[in-house]
C-alpha positions as MATLAB code, in Angstrom:
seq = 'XXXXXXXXXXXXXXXXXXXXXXXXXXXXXXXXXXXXXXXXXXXXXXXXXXXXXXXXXXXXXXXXXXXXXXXXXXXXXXXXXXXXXXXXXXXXXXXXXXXXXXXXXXXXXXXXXXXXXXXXXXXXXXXXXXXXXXXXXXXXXXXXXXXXXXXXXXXXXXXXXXXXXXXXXXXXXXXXXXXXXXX';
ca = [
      -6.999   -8.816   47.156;
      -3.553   -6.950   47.553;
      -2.802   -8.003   44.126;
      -5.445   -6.308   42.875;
      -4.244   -2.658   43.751;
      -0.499   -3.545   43.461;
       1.154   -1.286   40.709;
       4.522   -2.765   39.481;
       5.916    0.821   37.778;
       9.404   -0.707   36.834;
       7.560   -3.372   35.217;
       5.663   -0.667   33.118;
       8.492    1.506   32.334;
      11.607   -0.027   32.143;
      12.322   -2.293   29.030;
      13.001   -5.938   29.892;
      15.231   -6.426   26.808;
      17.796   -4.490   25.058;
      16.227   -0.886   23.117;
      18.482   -2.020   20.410;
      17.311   -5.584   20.135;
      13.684   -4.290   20.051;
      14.861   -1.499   16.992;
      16.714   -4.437   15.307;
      13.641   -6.626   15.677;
      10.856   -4.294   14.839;
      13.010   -3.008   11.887;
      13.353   -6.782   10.155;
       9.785   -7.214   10.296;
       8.932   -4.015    9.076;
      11.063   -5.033    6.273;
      10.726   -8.348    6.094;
       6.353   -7.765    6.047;
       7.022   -4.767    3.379;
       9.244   -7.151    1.050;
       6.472   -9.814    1.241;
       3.247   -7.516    0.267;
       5.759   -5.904   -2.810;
       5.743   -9.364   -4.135;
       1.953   -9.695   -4.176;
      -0.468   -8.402   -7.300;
      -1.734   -4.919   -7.112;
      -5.253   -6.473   -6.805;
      -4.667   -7.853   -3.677;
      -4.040   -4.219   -1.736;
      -7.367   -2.276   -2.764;
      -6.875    1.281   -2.410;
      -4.156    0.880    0.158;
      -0.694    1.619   -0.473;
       1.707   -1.150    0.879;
       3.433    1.226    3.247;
      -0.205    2.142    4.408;
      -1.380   -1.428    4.690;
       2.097   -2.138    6.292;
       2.078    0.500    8.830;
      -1.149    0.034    9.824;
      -1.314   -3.376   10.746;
       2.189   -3.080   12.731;
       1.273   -0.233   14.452;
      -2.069   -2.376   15.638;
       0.282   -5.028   16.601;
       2.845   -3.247   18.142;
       0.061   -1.277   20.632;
      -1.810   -4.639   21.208;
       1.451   -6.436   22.040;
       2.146   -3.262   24.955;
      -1.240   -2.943   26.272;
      -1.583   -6.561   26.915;
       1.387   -6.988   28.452;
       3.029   -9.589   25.673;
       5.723   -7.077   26.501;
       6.742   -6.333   29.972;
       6.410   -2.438   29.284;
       4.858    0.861   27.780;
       8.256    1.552   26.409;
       9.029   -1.656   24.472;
       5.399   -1.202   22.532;
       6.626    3.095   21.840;
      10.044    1.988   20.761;
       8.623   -0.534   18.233;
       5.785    1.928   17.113;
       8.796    4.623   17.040;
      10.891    1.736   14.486;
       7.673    1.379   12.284;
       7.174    5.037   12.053;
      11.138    5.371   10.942;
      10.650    2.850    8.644;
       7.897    4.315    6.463;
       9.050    8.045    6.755;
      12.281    6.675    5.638;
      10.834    4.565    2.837;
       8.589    7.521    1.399;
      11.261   10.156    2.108;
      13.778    8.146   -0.220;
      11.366    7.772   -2.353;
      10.619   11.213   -2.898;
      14.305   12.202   -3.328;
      15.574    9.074   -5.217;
      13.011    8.404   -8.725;
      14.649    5.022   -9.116;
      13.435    4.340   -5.414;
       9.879    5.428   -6.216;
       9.763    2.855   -8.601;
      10.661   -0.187   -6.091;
       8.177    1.425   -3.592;
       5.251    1.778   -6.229;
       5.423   -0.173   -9.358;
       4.673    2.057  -12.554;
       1.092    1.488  -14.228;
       0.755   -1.996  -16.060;
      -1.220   -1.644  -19.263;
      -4.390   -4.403  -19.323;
      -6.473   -3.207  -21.889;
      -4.599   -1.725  -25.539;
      -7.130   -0.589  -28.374;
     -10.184   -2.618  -26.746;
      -7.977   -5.581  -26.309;
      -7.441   -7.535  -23.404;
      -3.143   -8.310  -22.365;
      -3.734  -11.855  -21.376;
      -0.168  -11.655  -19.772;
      -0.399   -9.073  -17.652;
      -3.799   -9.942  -16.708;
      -1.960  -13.555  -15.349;
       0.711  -11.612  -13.989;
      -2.205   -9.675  -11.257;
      -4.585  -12.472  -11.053;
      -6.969  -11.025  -12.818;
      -9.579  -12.936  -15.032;
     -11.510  -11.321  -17.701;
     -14.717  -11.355  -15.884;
     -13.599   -9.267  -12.791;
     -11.524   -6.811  -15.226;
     -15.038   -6.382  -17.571;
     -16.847   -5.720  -13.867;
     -14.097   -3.146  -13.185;
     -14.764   -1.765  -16.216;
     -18.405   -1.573  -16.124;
     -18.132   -0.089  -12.588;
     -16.892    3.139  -13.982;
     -19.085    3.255  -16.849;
     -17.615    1.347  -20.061;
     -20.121   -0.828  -21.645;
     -18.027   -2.158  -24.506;
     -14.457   -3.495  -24.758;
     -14.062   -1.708  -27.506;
     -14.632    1.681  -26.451;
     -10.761    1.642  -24.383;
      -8.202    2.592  -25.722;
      -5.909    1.951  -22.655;
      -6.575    0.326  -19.263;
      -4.039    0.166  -16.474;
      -3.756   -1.094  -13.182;
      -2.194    1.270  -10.802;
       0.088    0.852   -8.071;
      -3.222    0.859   -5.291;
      -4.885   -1.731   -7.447;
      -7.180    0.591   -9.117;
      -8.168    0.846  -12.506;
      -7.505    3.311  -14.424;
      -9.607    4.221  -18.359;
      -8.899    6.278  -21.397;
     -11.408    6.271  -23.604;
     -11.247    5.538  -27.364;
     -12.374    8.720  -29.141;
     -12.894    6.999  -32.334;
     -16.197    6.173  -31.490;
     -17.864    9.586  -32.111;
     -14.688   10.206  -34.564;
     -13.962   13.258  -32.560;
     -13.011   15.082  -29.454;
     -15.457   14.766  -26.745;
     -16.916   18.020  -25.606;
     -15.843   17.488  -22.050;
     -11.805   17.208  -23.179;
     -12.661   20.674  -24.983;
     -14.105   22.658  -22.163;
     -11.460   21.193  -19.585;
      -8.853   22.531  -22.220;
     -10.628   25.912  -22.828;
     -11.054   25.656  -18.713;
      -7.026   25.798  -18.379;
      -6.696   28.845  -20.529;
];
């Protein structure tokens, strides 16, 4: 019963390994995990960003791992949350300044559809069969192959569509009024 109302505070407050060995640790799988989900296809991440997806899930972990007591304190689980949240300002703020960086962080759009024609090659390269690209496709109102003129994939895993305009052999009226809109 004395157990029950017993309060260890050292054991709650003061780290039972080195701060620097928790940074060091929480910092190789933040990059490790981040290396990983760069190497997968776009279509695997949804909407998420991999530093979103990333930060996310070790945050999660790093808070679950301090409130059950996988560490033996509240300050282990802060510094690791503290490493993730270096980690991903760090990542975005370099990628902001450096362009060449952006690029590593978020790969540039990869072209699927050219001139209502499917890219076979970069449809292998993201795992993605002709079926769930039409679906895509038809999700944002194209009913015929034809009527793209580009398709890309974008960084989140969306889908992005330019219409052909040869269809009605000119411009549509929306493109006009967003263009007399600007002026």
């Amino acid at each position: 019963m004395e157990k029950w109302f017993f309060i260890n505070w050292q054991a709650i407050f003061i780290p039972s390994i080195s701060i620097f060995e928790l940074i060091i640790r929480g910092s190789l799988v933040y990059l490790a995990l981040f290396s990983v989900l760069r190497l997968l296809p776009s279509r695997q991440l949804g909407t998420l960003g991999i530093t979103d997806l990333l930060v996310v899930v070790l945050f999660a972990e790093a808070a679950q791992n301090a409130m059950a007591s996988n560490y033996t304190s509240i300050t282990e689980g802060a510094i690791l949350v503290g490493t993730v949240i270096f980690w991903s300002y760090l990542l975005n703020w370099l990628g902001y300044k450096l362009p060449q960086f952006q690029r590593f962080l978020n790969p540039p759009p990869l072209l699927l559809v050219k001139n209502g024609r499917m890219i076979e090659r970069h449809l292998q390269r993201e795992l993605i069969t002709d079926d769930e690209l039409m679906s895509k496709l038809r999700q944002q109102g194209v009913e015929f192959l034809a009527d793209v003129k580009f398709a890309y994939i974008e960084a989140d895993g969306r889908i992005s569509i330019i219409m052909s305009d040869a269809k009605t052999g000119s411009v549509p009226e929306q493109k006009v009024a967003l263009k007399s809109d600007l002026h």
